[in-house]
Amino acid sequence: MERVALRGVSKSFRDARRGVEVAALENCNLAVSDREFVSILGPSGCGKSTLLYIVAGFIPAGAGEVLVDGRPVTGPGRDRGIVFQEYALFPWQTVLDNVRYGIREGSPAERDARAREFIAKVGLAGFERHYPRELSGGMKQRVALARTLAYDPDILLMDEPFGALDTQTRLLMQEELLRIWEANQKTILFVTHSVEEAVVLSDRVVVMTARPGTVKRSVNIPFKRPRLVETLMHDVEAMELRADLWQLVKEEVLRAGGAAGGP
Amino acid sequence: MSWLSRSTSLLLLAGSWEALARLGCFNPVLFPPATVIAGRLVRLAADGTLPAAAAVSLARMGVGFALALVIGLPLGVAMGRWKPVEGFFGPIFAFGFPVPKVALIPVFLLFFGLGHASKIALVFADALFPVALSAYHGVRAVERQLVWSARAMGDSEPGLLRRVVWPAALPSVFTGIRLGLVVALIVVFISEMVAAGSGLGHVMILSARNFKIVDMYAAILSIGLIGFGLDRALLGIRRRALRWHEGGAVP
Amino acid sequence: MRGWRLLSRNYSLALLLVGWEVVARSGLFARDILPPFTTTLARTADLLRDGELERHVLFSLARQASGLLLAVVAGVSLGVLMAWSRRVRDFFEPLLMLTNPIPKAALIPLFMLWFGIGTFSKIMLICAGTVIPIVISAFHAVADVNRNHIWSARAMGDGPLRTLVRVVLPAASPQILSGIRLGLIVSLIVLVGSEMLAGREGLGWLIAYTMETGAYDLTYAAILTIAIVGFCYDRLFLLLMGRLLAWQERAA
C-alpha cells in the first residue's frame, strides 16, 4: 500500500530581488510504501527539503498530485511528524514541556508519563527540567526526536536531522534512529546529503538531480535489518553501493556548480 | 504594489479628517479641515515665520545632537574596550538612561538662562545616553574571532579600533543614533514649549494659548514633516554605511 | 560587606554626589541656584512627610502606567495582526511609517486642545506617544519568529490560533519586551513634559510650580524624586523581563 505518493509534482519560487521565477522541483514522482524507510539524497539546493515540506503540507505544490494514504495533502497534520535540522525545540519550554507538547490524549498524568517514557527512550532521563539552551546539539536533536515520536505519527518526515551535529554524535544518532525504528517501524521520508547516512539507514535511496530537482534514480538497499552502523562501515557491498551512489550524486553536484556558476 | 494602494490608509485618514471637520462633527474651532491647515502651512512657510522658527529649533537640536555624538560615541567605544572606563562611567549611564532628562529643564534654565544654551544642553543630555550606550553594547558584542584575526595580522590598538571594532559595532551604533534622534526631537520641542522665545515649540504653544488653532496645527504638521525628513535622511545614511551588512534590507 | 561592594562598583555615582555637595557649598553658585545634595534630601523628606510627594508620585505613575498599558495592549495586538495578515500590514504600514517619526512633543498641545489638561488627557497622550513604536517592534518580533517553530506546531496539529498563542507570542516575547521598555522610557519623558506644561498635579507639575514660585530647593527635591522613581521603575521592568526571559540563550 502506498502511504505517500507524489505524481508530477513541480514547484517554483519567486526570486523577488531579480524578479524571476526559479524552478525548484520539476515533475517529481515518488511513492513510499507502508513502513518503508526512504532517503532522499541530492546536492545542496536540489529541492529535497522543498519536496519534504510539500509532503508535510507546509508549502503547496505548484503542480501535480500529493497524496497521503490516498488523500490529497491540504496542510500540515498530526499524521506526518516533522523533525528539522535546527530550531526544532521551543526554547522557552523545558525538555519535558517540549516532549509533552504534541501528546493530546489521556489525562495529564498519562501525558506526563508518556513524555517521560520517550525522554528516557532517547537516553535523556534526568534532563526533564532543563531548558534547550542548557543542552548540546546532539541532546537537542534527541529531544526533538522524542517530541515527534511521543505522539506517534504514522509517517515521519526528517529534514537532515543530523546535519548540524559533529561526526561522532551523528553516528550515535544514526544508531539510535535505527534502534528506535526497529522497535516501532514507521514510514520514514529522510532528507540527507550524506551518502553514508542514506546507505546505513534506508530501505531505498532516491537520488535527485540538481535544480530543477526531479528523481534521477531509485536504488534499493538490500541489507537486512537489524543493521549495525559499524558493520556496514566495512561491508564490501555497502562500500560499492556508496561508491555508486556517490557517482550519481557527484554528477549532479558538478552540474549544479557548473550551470549556475556558483550559489 | 502601486503608489495608490500603498497610500490608501493615508488618503482615508486625510479624507475622513476633511469630511468630519466640514460636517461639523466636532467643534470647528478645535478641528479645522485638513485643507485649511495645509493652506495655512503653505502661507506661513512662504512668509518665513515657520522656516525661521524651524531653523532655530533645528539649530539647537543639531548642536546638542552633534555634541552628543562627538562625546558619546568615543566614550561608548572606550567603555566597551577598557574596563576602568566602563567601571567609572557605566553606573552613571545605567542610572541616568531611564531618567527623563526633561525633569532637569529647571536646572538648565537656572544655569544657562532662557536662551539657546539651555535647550542645547538638554538635547545633549538626552541624546548622549542612547548614543553612548549603543556604542558600548556594539563594541562589546564584536566577535572575539574578528579581533583576534586582526591582532594576529599585526594590528595595533588604534588600527584595530578603526578597521575592525568600529565597523563591526556600526549596526548597533546606528540603532542608538536613531533613538537619540527621536529623543532629541521630543526634548527640544518640549523645552521650547516650557520656556523659550523662539523655535517651533514656542510657536506651537503660543498659538495654542492664544487660540490661533489653525496656526497651531500648521506648526504641529511642520514638526511632523521635519521629524519624518530627518528620519529618512538618517535611514539613507545608515543604508549607505551598512551596505555590507548581512541583514540585507535594514528595517 | 555588601554595602562596600555596592559602593565600590558605583563609586562614580558616589563621587558625583559628593562633588555636588562640595560645589554647592563652595559658594561658586548662588545658594538658590544650586542647593546642596543634603538640603535637597531634607526637602524631599519634608515633602514626603506632609504627604505631598506621595500624591504627586501616585498621580504621575497612575497616568503613565495606564497610558502604557493601553498602548501595550493595543500596540501588540495591532503588531501581531500586521505580521499575521498581509492585508492588514499593507494597510497600516504607510500610516505607521509616516506617523512614527513625528516627535511626540507635538502631540502635547494637540491633546491639551482635544482632551483638556486633566488626567484623561495625559493618559491618552502617553498612549498615543508610545503605541506606534510598540506596534512596530511587535510586528518585527512576530515576523522574525523562526519558521520552523511555527511549522513544528502546525505539524503537531495546532491550528493558527493555538500556534499564535502557544508558540508565536512566546517566541516573539524578547523583542516585544525590549520595545515595551523603550516605550516606557519615552512615556516618562512625555509624562513629565506634559505635566510641566499644564495640569494641577503630578511630579512634572510640582517642578513647574515650585520653579514659578521660586522655591528652587523644592524643585531640586522633585527632580531627585523623578530620577529615583524613573530609575526604580526601569529596574523593576528589567527584573521582570529577566524573569520572563530566563530561558533565553545567553548571547554576547
PDB file of C-alpha atoms in Angstrom, chain B:
ATOM      1  CA  MET B   1       2.462  47.500  -5.033  1.00  0.00           C
ATOM      2  CA  SER B   2       1.195  50.627  -6.697  1.00  0.00           C
ATOM      3  CA  TRP B   3       1.646  54.004  -5.123  1.00  0.00           C
ATOM      4  CA  LEU B   4      -2.092  54.498  -4.841  1.00  0.00           C
ATOM      5  CA  SER B   5      -2.854  51.323  -2.954  1.00  0.00           C
ATOM      6  CA  ARG B   6       0.028  51.963  -0.579  1.00  0.00           C
ATOM      7  CA  SER B   7      -1.416  55.298   0.376  1.00  0.00           C
ATOM      8  CA  THR B   8      -4.934  54.005   0.965  1.00  0.00           C
ATOM      9  CA  SER B   9      -4.797  54.419   4.711  1.00  0.00           C
ATOM     10  CA  LEU B  10      -3.235  57.854   4.469  1.00  0.00           C
ATOM     11  CA  LEU B  11      -5.755  59.093   1.944  1.00  0.00           C
ATOM     12  CA  LEU B  12      -8.526  57.608   4.045  1.00  0.00           C
ATOM     13  CA  LEU B  13      -7.232  59.418   7.097  1.00  0.00           C
ATOM     14  CA  ALA B  14      -6.873  62.770   5.351  1.00  0.00           C
ATOM     15  CA  GLY B  15     -10.199  62.290   3.626  1.00  0.00           C
ATOM     16  CA  SER B  16     -12.113  61.434   6.761  1.00  0.00           C
ATOM     17  CA  TRP B  17     -10.494  64.319   8.632  1.00  0.00           C
ATOM     18  CA  GLU B  18     -11.654  66.700   5.947  1.00  0.00           C
ATOM     19  CA  ALA B  19     -15.137  65.216   5.882  1.00  0.00           C
ATOM     20  CA  LEU B  20     -15.600  65.153   9.644  1.00  0.00           C
ATOM     21  CA  ALA B  21     -14.303  68.673  10.014  1.00  0.00           C
ATOM     22  CA  ARG B  22     -16.514  70.104   7.328  1.00  0.00           C
ATOM     23  CA  LEU B  23     -19.556  68.242   8.574  1.00  0.00           C
ATOM     24  CA  GLY B  24     -19.067  69.958  11.884  1.00  0.00           C
ATOM     25  CA  CYS B  25     -18.926  66.691  13.831  1.00  0.00           C
ATOM     26  CA  PHE B  26     -16.527  68.262  16.245  1.00  0.00           C
ATOM     27  CA  ASN B  27     -16.121  71.807  17.390  1.00  0.00           C
ATOM     28  CA  PRO B  28     -14.975  73.583  14.208  1.00  0.00           C
ATOM     29  CA  VAL B  29     -12.648  75.803  16.187  1.00  0.00           C
ATOM     30  CA  LEU B  30     -10.751  72.824  17.552  1.00  0.00           C
ATOM     31  CA  PHE B  31     -10.982  70.727  14.440  1.00  0.00           C
ATOM     32  CA  PRO B  32     -10.344  72.692  11.255  1.00  0.00           C
ATOM     33  CA  PRO B  33     -10.446  70.903   7.920  1.00  0.00           C
ATOM     34  CA  ALA B  34      -7.236  69.396   6.624  1.00  0.00           C
ATOM     35  CA  THR B  35      -7.215  71.629   3.575  1.00  0.00           C
ATOM     36  CA  VAL B  36      -7.401  74.765   5.728  1.00  0.00           C
ATOM     37  CA  ILE B  37      -4.469  73.565   7.793  1.00  0.00           C
ATOM     38  CA  ALA B  38      -2.483  72.729   4.688  1.00  0.00           C
ATOM     39  CA  GLY B  39      -3.251  76.156   3.301  1.00  0.00           C
ATOM     40  CA  ARG B  40      -2.084  77.899   6.447  1.00  0.00           C
ATOM     41  CA  LEU B  41       1.062  75.815   6.475  1.00  0.00           C
ATOM     42  CA  VAL B  42       1.906  76.939   2.973  1.00  0.00           C
ATOM     43  CA  ARG B  43       1.227  80.575   3.823  1.00  0.00           C
ATOM     44  CA  LEU B  44       3.307  80.556   6.989  1.00  0.00           C
ATOM     45  CA  ALA B  45       6.071  78.763   5.182  1.00  0.00           C
ATOM     46  CA  ALA B  46       6.011  81.308   2.380  1.00  0.00           C
ATOM     47  CA  ASP B  47       6.105  84.343   4.626  1.00  0.00           C
ATOM     48  CA  GLY B  48       9.018  82.954   6.580  1.00  0.00           C
ATOM     49  CA  THR B  49       7.512  82.508  10.038  1.00  0.00           C
ATOM     50  CA  LEU B  50       7.714  78.752  10.055  1.00  0.00           C
ATOM     51  CA  PRO B  51      11.081  78.434   8.324  1.00  0.00           C
ATOM     52  CA  ALA B  52      12.618  80.889  10.794  1.00  0.00           C
ATOM     53  CA  ALA B  53      11.237  79.025  13.775  1.00  0.00           C
ATOM     54  CA  ALA B  54      12.214  75.700  12.275  1.00  0.00           C
ATOM     55  CA  ALA B  55      15.737  76.919  11.675  1.00  0.00           C
ATOM     56  CA  VAL B  56      16.097  77.910  15.316  1.00  0.00           C
ATOM     57  CA  SER B  57      14.787  74.575  16.576  1.00  0.00           C
ATOM     58  CA  LEU B  58      16.899  72.586  14.169  1.00  0.00           C
ATOM     59  CA  ALA B  59      19.991  74.566  15.045  1.00  0.00           C
ATOM     60  CA  ARG B  60      19.527  73.943  18.742  1.00  0.00           C
ATOM     61  CA  MET B  61      18.841  70.296  18.174  1.00  0.00           C
ATOM     62  CA  GLY B  62      21.688  69.991  15.726  1.00  0.00           C
ATOM     63  CA  VAL B  63      24.299  71.443  18.040  1.00  0.00           C
ATOM     64  CA  GLY B  64      23.144  69.410  21.008  1.00  0.00           C
ATOM     65  CA  PHE B  65      22.978  66.223  18.951  1.00  0.00           C
ATOM     66  CA  ALA B  66      26.363  66.818  17.375  1.00  0.00           C
ATOM     67  CA  LEU B  67      27.867  67.272  20.830  1.00  0.00           C
ATOM     68  CA  ALA B  68      26.212  64.057  21.957  1.00  0.00           C
ATOM     69  CA  LEU B  69      27.766  62.212  19.016  1.00  0.00           C
ATOM     70  CA  VAL B  70      31.191  63.747  19.408  1.00  0.00           C
ATOM     71  CA  ILE B  71      31.353  62.938  23.099  1.00  0.00           C
ATOM     72  CA  GLY B  72      29.072  59.927  23.327  1.00  0.00           C
ATOM     73  CA  LEU B  73      30.493  57.740  20.564  1.00  0.00           C
ATOM     74  CA  PRO B  74      34.133  57.814  21.676  1.00  0.00           C
ATOM     75  CA  LEU B  75      33.016  57.462  25.254  1.00  0.00           C
ATOM     76  CA  GLY B  76      30.882  54.446  24.443  1.00  0.00           C
ATOM     77  CA  VAL B  77      33.694  52.819  22.495  1.00  0.00           C
ATOM     78  CA  ALA B  78      36.127  53.496  25.327  1.00  0.00           C
ATOM     79  CA  MET B  79      33.708  51.954  27.802  1.00  0.00           C
ATOM     80  CA  GLY B  80      33.438  48.912  25.620  1.00  0.00           C
ATOM     81  CA  ARG B  81      37.182  48.411  25.225  1.00  0.00           C
ATOM     82  CA  TRP B  82      38.632  49.358  28.612  1.00  0.00           C
ATOM     83  CA  LYS B  83      37.354  48.059  31.887  1.00  0.00           C
ATOM     84  CA  PRO B  84      38.379  51.062  34.025  1.00  0.00           C
ATOM     85  CA  VAL B  85      36.410  53.422  31.782  1.00  0.00           C
ATOM     86  CA  GLU B  86      33.442  51.097  31.982  1.00  0.00           C
ATOM     87  CA  GLY B  87      33.800  50.923  35.726  1.00  0.00           C
ATOM     88  CA  PHE B  88      33.648  54.670  36.048  1.00  0.00           C
ATOM     89  CA  PHE B  89      31.038  55.706  33.506  1.00  0.00           C
ATOM     90  CA  GLY B  90      28.947  52.546  33.476  1.00  0.00           C
ATOM     91  CA  PRO B  91      26.949  53.242  36.629  1.00  0.00           C
ATOM     92  CA  ILE B  92      26.371  56.844  35.581  1.00  0.00           C
ATOM     93  CA  PHE B  93      24.868  55.774  32.293  1.00  0.00           C
ATOM     94  CA  ALA B  94      22.948  52.900  33.796  1.00  0.00           C
ATOM     95  CA  PHE B  95      21.376  55.206  36.340  1.00  0.00           C
ATOM     96  CA  GLY B  96      20.781  58.113  34.007  1.00  0.00           C
ATOM     97  CA  PHE B  97      19.362  56.293  30.986  1.00  0.00           C
ATOM     98  CA  PRO B  98      15.786  55.795  32.210  1.00  0.00           C
ATOM     99  CA  VAL B  99      15.589  59.128  33.998  1.00  0.00           C
ATOM    100  CA  PRO B 100      13.565  61.637  31.976  1.00  0.00           C
ATOM    101  CA  LYS B 101      16.072  64.401  31.487  1.00  0.00           C
ATOM    102  CA  VAL B 102      13.251  66.872  30.794  1.00  0.00           C
ATOM    103  CA  ALA B 103      12.873  66.964  34.547  1.00  0.00           C
ATOM    104  CA  LEU B 104      16.182  68.785  34.517  1.00  0.00           C
ATOM    105  CA  ILE B 105      14.801  71.694  32.487  1.00  0.00           C
ATOM    106  CA  PRO B 106      14.688  73.953  35.567  1.00  0.00           C
ATOM    107  CA  VAL B 107      18.307  73.180  36.357  1.00  0.00           C
ATOM    108  CA  PHE B 108      19.376  74.013  32.831  1.00  0.00           C
ATOM    109  CA  LEU B 109      17.293  77.169  32.884  1.00  0.00           C
ATOM    110  CA  LEU B 110      18.858  78.250  36.144  1.00  0.00           C
ATOM    111  CA  PHE B 111      22.340  77.632  34.883  1.00  0.00           C
ATOM    112  CA  PHE B 112      22.090  78.651  31.261  1.00  0.00           C
ATOM    113  CA  GLY B 113      19.238  81.091  31.187  1.00  0.00           C
ATOM    114  CA  LEU B 114      16.314  81.210  28.832  1.00  0.00           C
ATOM    115  CA  GLY B 115      18.247  81.291  25.600  1.00  0.00           C
ATOM    116  CA  HIS B 116      19.651  78.724  23.240  1.00  0.00           C
ATOM    117  CA  ALA B 117      22.222  77.256  25.614  1.00  0.00           C
ATOM    118  CA  SER B 118      19.694  75.632  27.929  1.00  0.00           C
ATOM    119  CA  LYS B 119      17.947  73.897  25.030  1.00  0.00           C
ATOM    120  CA  ILE B 120      21.220  72.703  23.564  1.00  0.00           C
ATOM    121  CA  ALA B 121      22.308  71.399  26.944  1.00  0.00           C
ATOM    122  CA  LEU B 122      19.060  69.475  27.335  1.00  0.00           C
ATOM    123  CA  VAL B 123      19.303  67.914  23.892  1.00  0.00           C
ATOM    124  CA  PHE B 124      22.884  66.947  24.625  1.00  0.00           C
ATOM    125  CA  ALA B 125      21.964  65.401  27.967  1.00  0.00           C
ATOM    126  CA  ASP B 126      19.135  63.380  26.449  1.00  0.00           C
ATOM    127  CA  ALA B 127      20.833  62.176  23.281  1.00  0.00           C
ATOM    128  CA  LEU B 128      24.107  61.320  24.995  1.00  0.00           C
ATOM    129  CA  PHE B 129      22.761  58.282  26.781  1.00  0.00           C
ATOM    130  CA  PRO B 130      21.331  56.181  23.949  1.00  0.00           C
ATOM    131  CA  VAL B 131      24.265  57.094  21.703  1.00  0.00           C
ATOM    132  CA  ALA B 132      26.936  56.156  24.230  1.00  0.00           C
ATOM    133  CA  LEU B 133      25.156  53.047  25.454  1.00  0.00           C
ATOM    134  CA  SER B 134      24.588  51.651  21.986  1.00  0.00           C
ATOM    135  CA  ALA B 135      28.219  52.271  21.069  1.00  0.00           C
ATOM    136  CA  TYR B 136      29.203  50.469  24.250  1.00  0.00           C
ATOM    137  CA  HIS B 137      26.993  47.470  23.546  1.00  0.00           C
ATOM    138  CA  GLY B 138      28.027  47.376  19.921  1.00  0.00           C
ATOM    139  CA  VAL B 139      31.707  47.297  20.796  1.00  0.00           C
ATOM    140  CA  ARG B 140      31.213  44.670  23.457  1.00  0.00           C
ATOM    141  CA  ALA B 141      29.345  42.439  21.051  1.00  0.00           C
ATOM    142  CA  VAL B 142      32.113  42.379  18.463  1.00  0.00           C
ATOM    143  CA  GLU B 143      33.087  38.762  17.968  1.00  0.00           C
ATOM    144  CA  ARG B 144      36.320  37.789  19.556  1.00  0.00           C
ATOM    145  CA  GLN B 145      37.422  35.964  16.426  1.00  0.00           C
ATOM    146  CA  LEU B 146      37.336  39.176  14.450  1.00  0.00           C
ATOM    147  CA  VAL B 147      39.532  40.976  16.930  1.00  0.00           C
ATOM    148  CA  TRP B 148      41.921  38.028  17.246  1.00  0.00           C
ATOM    149  CA  SER B 149      42.259  37.684  13.477  1.00  0.00           C
ATOM    150  CA  ALA B 150      43.218  41.324  13.196  1.00  0.00           C
ATOM    151  CA  ARG B 151      45.642  41.067  16.105  1.00  0.00           C
ATOM    152  CA  ALA B 152      47.248  38.027  14.525  1.00  0.00           C
ATOM    153  CA  MET B 153      47.719  40.049  11.352  1.00  0.00           C
ATOM    154  CA  GLY B 154      49.625  42.628  13.344  1.00  0.00           C
ATOM    155  CA  ASP B 155      47.038  45.324  14.008  1.00  0.00           C
ATOM    156  CA  SER B 156      47.771  47.588  16.932  1.00  0.00           C
ATOM    157  CA  GLU B 157      45.028  49.115  19.048  1.00  0.00           C
ATOM    158  CA  PRO B 158      44.272  52.290  17.039  1.00  0.00           C
ATOM    159  CA  GLY B 159      44.215  50.411  13.756  1.00  0.00           C
ATOM    160  CA  LEU B 160      42.154  47.674  15.339  1.00  0.00           C
ATOM    161  CA  LEU B 161      39.597  50.149  16.559  1.00  0.00           C
ATOM    162  CA  ARG B 162      39.307  51.895  13.272  1.00  0.00           C
ATOM    163  CA  ARG B 163      39.278  48.944  10.909  1.00  0.00           C
ATOM    164  CA  VAL B 164      37.627  46.183  12.883  1.00  0.00           C
ATOM    165  CA  VAL B 165      35.850  47.206  16.066  1.00  0.00           C
ATOM    166  CA  TRP B 166      34.154  50.315  14.753  1.00  0.00           C
ATOM    167  CA  PRO B 167      32.678  48.816  11.563  1.00  0.00           C
ATOM    168  CA  ALA B 168      31.540  45.752  13.466  1.00  0.00           C
ATOM    169  CA  ALA B 169      29.806  47.900  16.058  1.00  0.00           C
ATOM    170  CA  LEU B 170      28.208  50.175  13.480  1.00  0.00           C
ATOM    171  CA  PRO B 171      24.785  48.493  13.222  1.00  0.00           C
ATOM    172  CA  SER B 172      24.280  48.833  16.940  1.00  0.00           C
ATOM    173  CA  VAL B 173      25.573  52.392  16.881  1.00  0.00           C
ATOM    174  CA  PHE B 174      23.007  53.358  14.266  1.00  0.00           C
ATOM    175  CA  THR B 175      20.221  51.970  16.395  1.00  0.00           C
ATOM    176  CA  GLY B 176      21.381  54.210  19.214  1.00  0.00           C
ATOM    177  CA  ILE B 177      21.695  57.210  16.941  1.00  0.00           C
ATOM    178  CA  ARG B 178      18.171  56.692  15.709  1.00  0.00           C
ATOM    179  CA  LEU B 179      16.852  56.543  19.258  1.00  0.00           C
ATOM    180  CA  GLY B 180      18.944  59.564  20.180  1.00  0.00           C
ATOM    181  CA  LEU B 181      17.423  61.498  17.302  1.00  0.00           C
ATOM    182  CA  VAL B 182      13.904  60.581  18.367  1.00  0.00           C
ATOM    183  CA  VAL B 183      14.563  61.681  21.902  1.00  0.00           C
ATOM    184  CA  ALA B 184      16.404  64.841  20.849  1.00  0.00           C
ATOM    185  CA  LEU B 185      13.443  65.948  18.761  1.00  0.00           C
ATOM    186  CA  ILE B 186      10.958  65.334  21.542  1.00  0.00           C
ATOM    187  CA  VAL B 187      13.059  67.146  24.048  1.00  0.00           C
ATOM    188  CA  VAL B 188      13.947  70.242  22.027  1.00  0.00           C
ATOM    189  CA  PHE B 189      10.287  70.944  21.361  1.00  0.00           C
ATOM    190  CA  ILE B 190       9.266  70.345  24.949  1.00  0.00           C
ATOM    191  CA  SER B 191      11.937  72.693  26.203  1.00  0.00           C
ATOM    192  CA  GLU B 192      10.826  75.310  23.701  1.00  0.00           C
ATOM    193  CA  MET B 193       7.278  74.903  24.884  1.00  0.00           C
ATOM    194  CA  VAL B 194       8.216  75.285  28.535  1.00  0.00           C
ATOM    195  CA  ALA B 195      10.461  78.300  28.295  1.00  0.00           C
ATOM    196  CA  ALA B 196      11.619  79.925  25.103  1.00  0.00           C
ATOM    197  CA  GLY B 197      11.141  82.984  22.973  1.00  0.00           C
ATOM    198  CA  SER B 198      11.664  81.300  19.636  1.00  0.00           C
ATOM    199  CA  GLY B 199      11.553  77.987  17.855  1.00  0.00           C
ATOM    200  CA  LEU B 200       8.763  75.765  16.588  1.00  0.00           C
ATOM    201  CA  GLY B 201       7.856  74.507  20.041  1.00  0.00           C
ATOM    202  CA  HIS B 202       7.389  78.066  21.187  1.00  0.00           C
ATOM    203  CA  VAL B 203       5.288  78.922  18.128  1.00  0.00           C
ATOM    204  CA  MET B 204       3.181  75.846  18.763  1.00  0.00           C
ATOM    205  CA  ILE B 205       2.395  76.551  22.389  1.00  0.00           C
ATOM    206  CA  LEU B 206       1.945  80.278  21.798  1.00  0.00           C
ATOM    207  CA  SER B 207      -0.632  79.584  19.096  1.00  0.00           C
ATOM    208  CA  ALA B 208      -2.369  77.143  21.391  1.00  0.00           C
ATOM    209  CA  ARG B 209      -2.507  79.614  24.250  1.00  0.00           C
ATOM    210  CA  ASN B 210      -3.754  82.415  22.002  1.00  0.00           C
ATOM    211  CA  PHE B 211      -6.339  80.113  20.481  1.00  0.00           C
ATOM    212  CA  LYS B 212      -4.917  80.547  16.999  1.00  0.00           C
ATOM    213  CA  ILE B 213      -5.737  76.922  16.410  1.00  0.00           C
ATOM    214  CA  VAL B 214      -5.041  76.692  12.725  1.00  0.00           C
ATOM    215  CA  ASP B 215      -1.572  78.124  13.278  1.00  0.00           C
ATOM    216  CA  MET B 216      -1.025  75.538  15.978  1.00  0.00           C
ATOM    217  CA  TYR B 217      -1.962  72.726  13.634  1.00  0.00           C
ATOM    218  CA  ALA B 218       0.311  74.145  10.983  1.00  0.00           C
ATOM    219  CA  ALA B 219       3.187  74.164  13.466  1.00  0.00           C
ATOM    220  CA  ILE B 220       2.416  70.579  14.513  1.00  0.00           C
ATOM    221  CA  LEU B 221       2.322  69.468  10.901  1.00  0.00           C
ATOM    222  CA  SER B 222       5.657  71.107  10.160  1.00  0.00           C
ATOM    223  CA  ILE B 223       7.194  69.430  13.201  1.00  0.00           C
ATOM    224  CA  GLY B 224       5.886  66.140  11.901  1.00  0.00           C
ATOM    225  CA  LEU B 225       7.392  66.778   8.486  1.00  0.00           C
ATOM    226  CA  ILE B 226      10.741  67.692   9.993  1.00  0.00           C
ATOM    227  CA  GLY B 227      10.736  64.535  12.067  1.00  0.00           C
ATOM    228  CA  PHE B 228       9.873  62.470   9.019  1.00  0.00           C
ATOM    229  CA  GLY B 229      12.519  64.134   6.880  1.00  0.00           C
ATOM    230  CA  LEU B 230      15.291  63.706   9.411  1.00  0.00           C
ATOM    231  CA  ASP B 231      14.399  60.075   9.972  1.00  0.00           C
ATOM    232  CA  ARG B 232      14.501  59.380   6.247  1.00  0.00           C
ATOM    233  CA  ALA B 233      17.840  61.117   5.975  1.00  0.00           C
ATOM    234  CA  LEU B 234      19.235  59.031   8.790  1.00  0.00           C
ATOM    235  CA  LEU B 235      17.964  55.828   7.211  1.00  0.00           C
ATOM    236  CA  GLY B 236      19.617  56.828   3.952  1.00  0.00           C
ATOM    237  CA  ILE B 237      22.933  57.412   5.673  1.00  0.00           C
ATOM    238  CA  ARG B 238      22.579  54.142   7.511  1.00  0.00           C
ATOM    239  CA  ARG B 239      21.819  52.223   4.341  1.00  0.00           C
ATOM    240  CA  ARG B 240      24.975  53.505   2.716  1.00  0.00           C
ATOM    241  CA  ALA B 241      27.142  52.968   5.760  1.00  0.00           C
ATOM    242  CA  LEU B 242      25.850  49.442   6.265  1.00  0.00           C
ATOM    243  CA  ARG B 243      25.838  48.309   2.651  1.00  0.00           C
ATOM    244  CA  TRP B 244      27.936  45.304   3.622  1.00  0.00           C
ATOM    245  CA  HIS B 245      25.672  44.197   6.435  1.00  0.00           C
ATOM    246  CA  GLU B 246      24.311  40.695   6.057  1.00  0.00           C
ATOM    247  CA  GLY B 247      20.981  41.735   7.364  1.00  0.00           C
ATOM    248  CA  GLY B 248      20.338  42.919   3.839  1.00  0.00           C
ATOM    249  CA  ALA B 249      17.235  45.066   3.948  1.00  0.00           C
ATOM    250  CA  VAL B 250      17.643  47.124   7.074  1.00  0.00           C
ATOM    251  CA  PRO B 251      14.254  47.927   8.584  1.00  0.00           C
TER     252      PRO B 251
END
